[in-house]
Short mmCIF file of C-alpha atoms in Angstrom, two decimals:
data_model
loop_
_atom_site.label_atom_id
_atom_site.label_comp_id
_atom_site.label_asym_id
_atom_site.label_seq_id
_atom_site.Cartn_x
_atom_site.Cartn_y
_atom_site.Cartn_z
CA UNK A 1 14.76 35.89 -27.21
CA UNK A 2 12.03 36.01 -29.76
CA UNK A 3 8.27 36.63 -28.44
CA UNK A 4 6.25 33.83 -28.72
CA UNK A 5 2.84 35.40 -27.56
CA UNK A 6 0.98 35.04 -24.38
CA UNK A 7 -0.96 31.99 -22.90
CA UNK A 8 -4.59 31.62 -21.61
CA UNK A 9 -3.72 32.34 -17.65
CA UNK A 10 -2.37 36.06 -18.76
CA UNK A 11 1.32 34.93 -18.88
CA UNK A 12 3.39 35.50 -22.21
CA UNK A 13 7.20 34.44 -22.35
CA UNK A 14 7.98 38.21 -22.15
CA UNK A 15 6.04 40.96 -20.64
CA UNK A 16 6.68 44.49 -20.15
CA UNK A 17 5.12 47.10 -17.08
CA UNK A 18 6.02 50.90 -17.25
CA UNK A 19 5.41 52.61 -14.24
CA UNK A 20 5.64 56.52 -14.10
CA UNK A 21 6.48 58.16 -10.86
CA UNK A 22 5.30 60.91 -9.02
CA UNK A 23 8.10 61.26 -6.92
CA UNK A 24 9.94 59.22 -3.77
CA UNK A 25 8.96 56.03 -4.59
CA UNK A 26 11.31 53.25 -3.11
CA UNK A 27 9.10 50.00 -4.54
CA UNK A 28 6.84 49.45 -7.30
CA UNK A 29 4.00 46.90 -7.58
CA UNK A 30 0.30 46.48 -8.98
CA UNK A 31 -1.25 48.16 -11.64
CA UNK A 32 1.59 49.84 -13.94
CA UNK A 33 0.73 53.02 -16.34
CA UNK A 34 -1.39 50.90 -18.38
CA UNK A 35 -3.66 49.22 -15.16
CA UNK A 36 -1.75 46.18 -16.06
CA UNK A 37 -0.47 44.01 -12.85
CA UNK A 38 3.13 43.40 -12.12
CA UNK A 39 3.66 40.15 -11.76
CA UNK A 40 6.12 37.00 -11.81
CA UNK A 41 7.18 33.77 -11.04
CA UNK A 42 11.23 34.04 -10.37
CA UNK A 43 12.87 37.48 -9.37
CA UNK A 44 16.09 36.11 -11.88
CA UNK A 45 14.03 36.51 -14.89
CA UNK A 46 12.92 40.00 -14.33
CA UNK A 47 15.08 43.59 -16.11
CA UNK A 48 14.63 46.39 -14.41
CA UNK A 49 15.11 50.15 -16.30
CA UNK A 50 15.17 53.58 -15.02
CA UNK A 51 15.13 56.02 -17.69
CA UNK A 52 16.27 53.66 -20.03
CA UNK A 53 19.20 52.63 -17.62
CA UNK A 54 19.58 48.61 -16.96
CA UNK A 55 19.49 48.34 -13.08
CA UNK A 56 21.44 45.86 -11.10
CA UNK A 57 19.59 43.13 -9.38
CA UNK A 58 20.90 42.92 -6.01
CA UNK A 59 22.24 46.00 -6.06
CA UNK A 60 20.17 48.49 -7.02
CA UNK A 61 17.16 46.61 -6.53
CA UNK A 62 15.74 43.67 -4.98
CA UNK A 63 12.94 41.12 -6.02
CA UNK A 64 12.43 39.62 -2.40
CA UNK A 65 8.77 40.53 -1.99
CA UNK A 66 6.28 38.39 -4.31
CA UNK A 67 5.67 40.49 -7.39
CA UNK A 68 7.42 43.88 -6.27
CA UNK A 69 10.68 45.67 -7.53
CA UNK A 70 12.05 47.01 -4.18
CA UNK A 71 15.08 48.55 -1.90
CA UNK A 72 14.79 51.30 -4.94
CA UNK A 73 16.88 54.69 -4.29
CA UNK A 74 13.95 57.25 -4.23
CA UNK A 75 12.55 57.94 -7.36
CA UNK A 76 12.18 61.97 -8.52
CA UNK A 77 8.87 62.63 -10.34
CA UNK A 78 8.39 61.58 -13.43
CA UNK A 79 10.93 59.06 -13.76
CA UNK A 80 9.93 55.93 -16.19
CA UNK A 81 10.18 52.74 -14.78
CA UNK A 82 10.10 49.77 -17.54
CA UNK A 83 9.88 46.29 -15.96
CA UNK A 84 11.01 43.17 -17.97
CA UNK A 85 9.15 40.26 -16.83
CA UNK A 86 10.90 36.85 -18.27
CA UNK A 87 8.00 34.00 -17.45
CA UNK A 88 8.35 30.18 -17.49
CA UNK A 89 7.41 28.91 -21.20
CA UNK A 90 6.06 25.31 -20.65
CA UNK A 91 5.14 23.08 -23.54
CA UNK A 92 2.21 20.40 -23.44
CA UNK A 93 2.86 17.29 -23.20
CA UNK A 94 1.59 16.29 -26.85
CA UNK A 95 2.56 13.39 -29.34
CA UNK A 96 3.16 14.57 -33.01
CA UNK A 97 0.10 13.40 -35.24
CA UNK A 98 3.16 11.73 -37.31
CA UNK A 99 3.62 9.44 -34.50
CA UNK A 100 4.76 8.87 -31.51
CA UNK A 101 5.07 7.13 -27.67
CA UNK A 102 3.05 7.91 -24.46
CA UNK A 103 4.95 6.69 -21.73
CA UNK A 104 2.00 6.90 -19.06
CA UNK A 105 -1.61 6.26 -18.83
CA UNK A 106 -4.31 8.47 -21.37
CA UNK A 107 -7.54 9.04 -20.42
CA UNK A 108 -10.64 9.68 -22.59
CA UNK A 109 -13.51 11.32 -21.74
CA UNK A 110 -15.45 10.92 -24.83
CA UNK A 111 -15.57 8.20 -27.98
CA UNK A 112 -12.16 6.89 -29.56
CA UNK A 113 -11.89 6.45 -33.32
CA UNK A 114 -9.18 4.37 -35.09
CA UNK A 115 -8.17 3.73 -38.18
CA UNK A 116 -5.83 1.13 -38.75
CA UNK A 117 -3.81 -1.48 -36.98
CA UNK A 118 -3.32 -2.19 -33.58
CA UNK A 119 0.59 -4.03 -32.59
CA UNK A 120 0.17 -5.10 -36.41
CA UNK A 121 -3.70 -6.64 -35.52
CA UNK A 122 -6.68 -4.57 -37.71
CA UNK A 123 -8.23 -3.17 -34.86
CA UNK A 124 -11.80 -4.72 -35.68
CA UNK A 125 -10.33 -8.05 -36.48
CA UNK A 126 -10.62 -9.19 -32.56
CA UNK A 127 -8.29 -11.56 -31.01
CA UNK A 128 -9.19 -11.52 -27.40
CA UNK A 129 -12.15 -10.68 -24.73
CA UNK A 130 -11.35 -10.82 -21.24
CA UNK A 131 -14.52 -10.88 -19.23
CA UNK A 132 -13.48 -10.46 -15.20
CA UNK A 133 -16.02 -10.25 -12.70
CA UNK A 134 -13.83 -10.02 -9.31
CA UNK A 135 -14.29 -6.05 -8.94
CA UNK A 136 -17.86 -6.86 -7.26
CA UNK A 137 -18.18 -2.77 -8.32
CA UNK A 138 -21.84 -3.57 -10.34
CA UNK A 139 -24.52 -2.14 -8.95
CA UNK A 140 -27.27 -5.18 -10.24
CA UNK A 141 -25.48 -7.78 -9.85
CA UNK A 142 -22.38 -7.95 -6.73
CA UNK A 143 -19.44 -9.30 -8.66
CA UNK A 144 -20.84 -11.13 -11.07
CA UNK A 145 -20.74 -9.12 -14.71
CA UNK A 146 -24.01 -8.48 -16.73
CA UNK A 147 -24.15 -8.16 -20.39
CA UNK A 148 -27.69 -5.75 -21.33
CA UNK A 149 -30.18 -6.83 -23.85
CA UNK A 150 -31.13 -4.40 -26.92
CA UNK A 151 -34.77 -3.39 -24.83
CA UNK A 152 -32.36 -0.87 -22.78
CA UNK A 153 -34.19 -1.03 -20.07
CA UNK A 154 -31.31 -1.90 -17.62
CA UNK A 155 -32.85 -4.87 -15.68
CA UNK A 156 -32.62 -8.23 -15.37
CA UNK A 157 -35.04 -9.02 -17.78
CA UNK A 158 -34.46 -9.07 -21.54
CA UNK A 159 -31.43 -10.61 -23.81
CA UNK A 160 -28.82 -10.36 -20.80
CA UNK A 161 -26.04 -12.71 -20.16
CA UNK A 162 -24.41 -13.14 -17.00
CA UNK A 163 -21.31 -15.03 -15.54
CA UNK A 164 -20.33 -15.75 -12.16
CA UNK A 165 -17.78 -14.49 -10.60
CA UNK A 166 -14.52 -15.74 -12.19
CA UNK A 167 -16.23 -18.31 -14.30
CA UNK A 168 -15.30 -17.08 -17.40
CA UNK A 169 -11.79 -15.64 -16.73
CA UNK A 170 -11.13 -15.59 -20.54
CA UNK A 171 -12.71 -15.88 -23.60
CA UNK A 172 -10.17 -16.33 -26.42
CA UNK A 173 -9.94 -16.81 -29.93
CA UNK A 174 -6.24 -18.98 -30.60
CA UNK A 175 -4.29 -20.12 -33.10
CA UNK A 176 -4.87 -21.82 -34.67
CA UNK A 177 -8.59 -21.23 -34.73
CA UNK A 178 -10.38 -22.36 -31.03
CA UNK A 179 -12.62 -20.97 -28.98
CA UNK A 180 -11.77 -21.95 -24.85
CA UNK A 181 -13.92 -21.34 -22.22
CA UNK A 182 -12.08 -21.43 -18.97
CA UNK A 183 -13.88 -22.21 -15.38
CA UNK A 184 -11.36 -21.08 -13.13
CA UNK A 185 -13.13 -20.91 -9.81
CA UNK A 186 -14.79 -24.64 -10.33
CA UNK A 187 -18.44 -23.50 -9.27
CA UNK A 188 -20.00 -24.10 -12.50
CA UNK A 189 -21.52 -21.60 -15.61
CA UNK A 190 -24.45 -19.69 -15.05
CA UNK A 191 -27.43 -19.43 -16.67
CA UNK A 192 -30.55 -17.36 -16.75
CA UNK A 193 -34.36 -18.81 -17.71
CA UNK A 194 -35.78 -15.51 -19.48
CA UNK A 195 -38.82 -16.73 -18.95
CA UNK A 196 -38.74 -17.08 -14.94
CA UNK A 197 -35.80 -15.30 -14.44
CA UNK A 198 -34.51 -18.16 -12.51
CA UNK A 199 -30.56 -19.00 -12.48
CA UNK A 200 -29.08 -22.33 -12.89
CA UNK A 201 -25.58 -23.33 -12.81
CA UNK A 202 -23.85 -25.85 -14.44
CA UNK A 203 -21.07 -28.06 -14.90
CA UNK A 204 -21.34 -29.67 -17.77
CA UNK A 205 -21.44 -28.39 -21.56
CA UNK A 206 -23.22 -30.23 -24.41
CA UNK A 207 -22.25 -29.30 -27.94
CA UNK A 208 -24.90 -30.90 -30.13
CA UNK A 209 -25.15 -31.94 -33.46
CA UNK A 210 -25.12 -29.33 -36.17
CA UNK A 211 -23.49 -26.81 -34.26
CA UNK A 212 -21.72 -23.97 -36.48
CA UNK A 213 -18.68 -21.84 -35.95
CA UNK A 214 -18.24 -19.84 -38.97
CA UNK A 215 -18.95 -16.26 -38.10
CA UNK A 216 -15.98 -14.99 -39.18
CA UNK A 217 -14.45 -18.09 -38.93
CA UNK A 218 -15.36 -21.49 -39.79
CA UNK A 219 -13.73 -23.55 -36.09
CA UNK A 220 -13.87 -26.84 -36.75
CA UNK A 221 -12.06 -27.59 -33.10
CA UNK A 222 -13.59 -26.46 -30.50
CA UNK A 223 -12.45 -27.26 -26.98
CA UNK A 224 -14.11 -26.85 -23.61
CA UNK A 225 -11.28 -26.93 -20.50
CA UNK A 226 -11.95 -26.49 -16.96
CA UNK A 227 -14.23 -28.77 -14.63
CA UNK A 228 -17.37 -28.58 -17.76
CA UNK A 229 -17.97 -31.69 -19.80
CA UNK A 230 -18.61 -32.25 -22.96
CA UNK A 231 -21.36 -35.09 -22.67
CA UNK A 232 -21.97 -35.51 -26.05
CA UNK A 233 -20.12 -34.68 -29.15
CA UNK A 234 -21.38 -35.17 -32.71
CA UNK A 235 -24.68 -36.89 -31.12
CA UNK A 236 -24.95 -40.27 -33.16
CA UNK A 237 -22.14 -39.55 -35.21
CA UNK A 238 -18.57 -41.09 -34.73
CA UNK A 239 -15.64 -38.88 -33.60
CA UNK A 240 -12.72 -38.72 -34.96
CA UNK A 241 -9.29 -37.12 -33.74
CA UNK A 242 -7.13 -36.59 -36.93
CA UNK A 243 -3.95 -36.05 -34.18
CA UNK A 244 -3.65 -37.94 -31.29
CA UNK A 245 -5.06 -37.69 -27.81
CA UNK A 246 -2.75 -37.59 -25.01
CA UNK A 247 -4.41 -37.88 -21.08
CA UNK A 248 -1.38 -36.90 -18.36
CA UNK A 249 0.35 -39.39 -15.71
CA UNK A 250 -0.08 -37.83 -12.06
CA UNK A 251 2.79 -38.87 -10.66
CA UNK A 252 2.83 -40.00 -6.87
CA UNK A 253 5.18 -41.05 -4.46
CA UNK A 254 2.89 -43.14 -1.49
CA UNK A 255 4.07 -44.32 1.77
CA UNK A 256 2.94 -46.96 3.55
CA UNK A 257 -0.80 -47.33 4.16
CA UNK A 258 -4.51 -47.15 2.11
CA UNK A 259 -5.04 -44.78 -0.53
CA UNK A 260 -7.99 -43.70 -3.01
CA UNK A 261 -7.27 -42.77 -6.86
CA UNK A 262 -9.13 -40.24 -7.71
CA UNK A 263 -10.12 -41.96 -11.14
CA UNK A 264 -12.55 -38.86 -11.91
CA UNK A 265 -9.47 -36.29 -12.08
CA UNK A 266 -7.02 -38.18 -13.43
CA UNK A 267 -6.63 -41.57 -15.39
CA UNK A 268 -3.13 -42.38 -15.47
CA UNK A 269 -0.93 -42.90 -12.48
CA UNK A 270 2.70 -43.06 -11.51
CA UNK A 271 2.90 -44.65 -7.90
CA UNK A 272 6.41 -44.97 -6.50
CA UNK A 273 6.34 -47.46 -3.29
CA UNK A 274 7.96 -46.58 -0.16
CA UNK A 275 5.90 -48.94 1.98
CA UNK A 276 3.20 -51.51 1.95
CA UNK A 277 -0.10 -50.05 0.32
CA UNK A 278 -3.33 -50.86 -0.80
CA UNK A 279 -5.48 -49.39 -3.27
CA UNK A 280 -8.61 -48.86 -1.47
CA UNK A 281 -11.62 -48.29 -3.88
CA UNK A 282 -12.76 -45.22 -5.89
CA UNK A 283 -15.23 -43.01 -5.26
CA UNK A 284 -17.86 -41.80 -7.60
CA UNK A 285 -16.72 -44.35 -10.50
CA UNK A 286 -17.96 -43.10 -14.01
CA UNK A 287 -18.55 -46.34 -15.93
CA UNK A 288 -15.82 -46.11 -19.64
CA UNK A 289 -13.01 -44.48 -17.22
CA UNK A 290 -9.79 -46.05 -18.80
CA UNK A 291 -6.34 -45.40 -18.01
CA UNK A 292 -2.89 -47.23 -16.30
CA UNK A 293 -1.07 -47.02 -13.40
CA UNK A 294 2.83 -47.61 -13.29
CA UNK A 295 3.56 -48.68 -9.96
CA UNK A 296 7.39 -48.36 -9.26
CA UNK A 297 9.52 -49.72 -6.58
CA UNK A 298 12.02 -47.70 -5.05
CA UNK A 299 15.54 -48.17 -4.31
CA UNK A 300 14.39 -50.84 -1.31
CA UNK A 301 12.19 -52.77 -3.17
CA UNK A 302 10.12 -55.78 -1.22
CA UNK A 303 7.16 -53.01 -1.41
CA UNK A 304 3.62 -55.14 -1.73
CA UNK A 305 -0.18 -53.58 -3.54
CA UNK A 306 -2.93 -54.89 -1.77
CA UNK A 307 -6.71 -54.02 -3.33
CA UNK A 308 -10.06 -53.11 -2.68
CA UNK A 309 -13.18 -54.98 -3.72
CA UNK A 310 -13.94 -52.86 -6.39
CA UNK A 311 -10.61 -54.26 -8.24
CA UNK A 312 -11.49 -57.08 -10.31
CA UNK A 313 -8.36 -58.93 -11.67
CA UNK A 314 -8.45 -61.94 -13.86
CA UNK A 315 -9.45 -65.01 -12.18
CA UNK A 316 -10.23 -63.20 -9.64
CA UNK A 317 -7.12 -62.97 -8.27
CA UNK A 318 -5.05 -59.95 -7.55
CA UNK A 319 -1.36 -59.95 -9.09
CA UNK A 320 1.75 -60.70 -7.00
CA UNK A 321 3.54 -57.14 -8.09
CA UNK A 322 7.69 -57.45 -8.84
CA UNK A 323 9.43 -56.79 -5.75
CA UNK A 324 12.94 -56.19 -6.89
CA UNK A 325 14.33 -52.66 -6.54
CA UNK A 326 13.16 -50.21 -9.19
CA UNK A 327 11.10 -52.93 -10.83
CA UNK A 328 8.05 -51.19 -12.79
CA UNK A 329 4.58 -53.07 -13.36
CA UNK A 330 1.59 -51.21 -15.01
CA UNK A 331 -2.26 -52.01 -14.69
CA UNK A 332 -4.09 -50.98 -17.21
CA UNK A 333 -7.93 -50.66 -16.34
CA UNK A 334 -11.73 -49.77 -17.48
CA UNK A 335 -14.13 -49.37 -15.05
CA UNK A 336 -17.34 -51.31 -15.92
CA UNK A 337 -20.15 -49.41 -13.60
CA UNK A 338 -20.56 -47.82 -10.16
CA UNK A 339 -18.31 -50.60 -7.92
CA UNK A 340 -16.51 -52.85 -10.83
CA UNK A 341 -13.13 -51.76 -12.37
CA UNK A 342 -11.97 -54.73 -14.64
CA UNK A 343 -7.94 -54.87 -14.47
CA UNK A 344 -5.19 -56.33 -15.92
CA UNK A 345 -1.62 -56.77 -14.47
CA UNK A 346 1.38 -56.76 -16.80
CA UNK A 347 4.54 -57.04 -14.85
CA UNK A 348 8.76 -56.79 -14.74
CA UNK A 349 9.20 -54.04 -17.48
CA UNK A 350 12.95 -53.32 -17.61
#
């Protein structure tokens, strides 16, 4: 076995202890001729000589006791004991600089440079920022997460920007190119007045006119999901879609009795009949609401729509729906103010 040196803690891959005798010795151990101290970690990886004649392990010796050669027949004076110690080589668990995989966690304690690309992505060419506040682990603020201003003076005061808890689960840059701001916990955005370090929160989210995106990027679609609004887009401009807008049909299946769209969360409806019903009227009607609602029979049929006085048909007069089995009728509405939704009944598609 070639020598391959010895390691910080003492230990090389191969060591060597003489020990001279002075006579009857049965065991050897400690400090050898040179004050060096036997030692090892498995009894099978040690040699044993006596002047210059390979021992037997088991036999004529015995490694039993931590770091002693023992059950020795009694030395004479004089005789040279050499001692062969073998010891464990380990090697670090490194990655060539070539290259390579780590297949658990790495921990820095200090700054990271790179150079390069990231999964094919230029590592300062960012794609996504995930900002989560559920840990509740900061100090200034309980779980909400808190963005320092450039005065470093660690308060509340300053250029900061905070979000509540789970507000802003995700702050992404798609593709194509939009920015999303998700409100996942519904209780609004938060803001802070620098002035009176007071904090409002918000629902709603007003992109005005002249508003610029092009820092790296120029967006020209930018998107707002979650409970915000957008109250006004382009101010007194017009808006155009060049694609088409598509708003989903919550489908419903409603037994007999009075129900209440909920016009504010959703705009169109699929109602499949399984009884008598009436549409009682809306809550919290937002005047321009448009939308339609299929209302299906089901395999009985005979099923009637009765409305609320917020309804307001043609004439006056609410529609007599199809009654046949699996019949579908839509009413397509707009809902003129507070307590008016203007309606119109077209019936017996096939």
């Amino acid at each position: 076995m070639a020598y391959l040196g010895r390691s910080t803690d003492g230990f090389g891959v191969r060591d060597r202890f003489v020990y001279t005798a002075s006579g009857s010795e049965t065991s050897l151990s400690g400090a050898d001729d040179n004050n060096r101290t036997l030692k090892f970690q498995d009894g099978t990886y040690v040699d044993v000589y006596l002047n210059g004649i390979f021992l037997l392990r088991g036999t004529d010796y015995v490694t039993t006791t931590a770091n002693t050669i023992g059950s020795l027949a009694s030395l004479a004076a004089s005789d040279v004991v050499e001692i062969i110690v073998y010891d464990v080589f380990s090697v670090a668990n490194t990655v060539s600089q070539t290259g390579g995989t780590y297949s658990g966690d790495v921990t820095f304690s200090s700054n990271i440079t790179v150079d390069g690309n990231i999964n094919g992505e230029n590592v300062y060419d960012d794609r996504t920022i995930l900002l989560d506040g559920t840990d509740s682990s900061f100090t200034n603020e309980g779980s909400k997460i808190l963005l320092d201003g450039t005065d470093g003076s660690g308060t509340n005061a300053g250029d900061n920007l905070i979000f509540e808890t789970d507000t802003l689960s995700s702050l992404t840059k798609e593709n194509p190119d939009v920015i999303v701001l998700e409100d996942n916990d519904e209780n609004g955005i938060l803001f802070q007045d620098t002035s009176t370090n007071a904090r409002v929160s918000t629902t709603k989210i007003v992109l005005e006119r002249g508003t610029n995106f092009d820092i790296p990027n120029t967006l020209t679609a930018p998107k707002v999901t979650g409970v915000a609004e957008i109250a006004n887009v382009g101010g007194d401009q017009n808006t155009n879609f060049d694609n088409s807008v598509s708003i989903d049909i919550k489908a419903m299946s409603l037994g007999a009795g009075t129900h209440i769209l909920d016009l504010d969360r959703n705009a169109n409806f699929q109602l499949t009949l399984s009884g008598n019903i009436t549409l009682a009227n809306p809550a919290n009607l937002t005047a321009g609401t448009t939308g339609s609602i299929f209302v299906v029979q089901d395999g009985t049929g005979s099923r009637t729509v009765a409305y609320g006085s917020s309804w307001d048909f043609i004439g006056g007069t609410a529609p007599t729906m199809t009654t046949a089995a699996s019949s579908v009728d839509r009413i397509d509405y707009i809902v003129l103010d507070s307590t008016n939704i203007h309606a119109v009944a077209t019936l017996a598609y096939s």
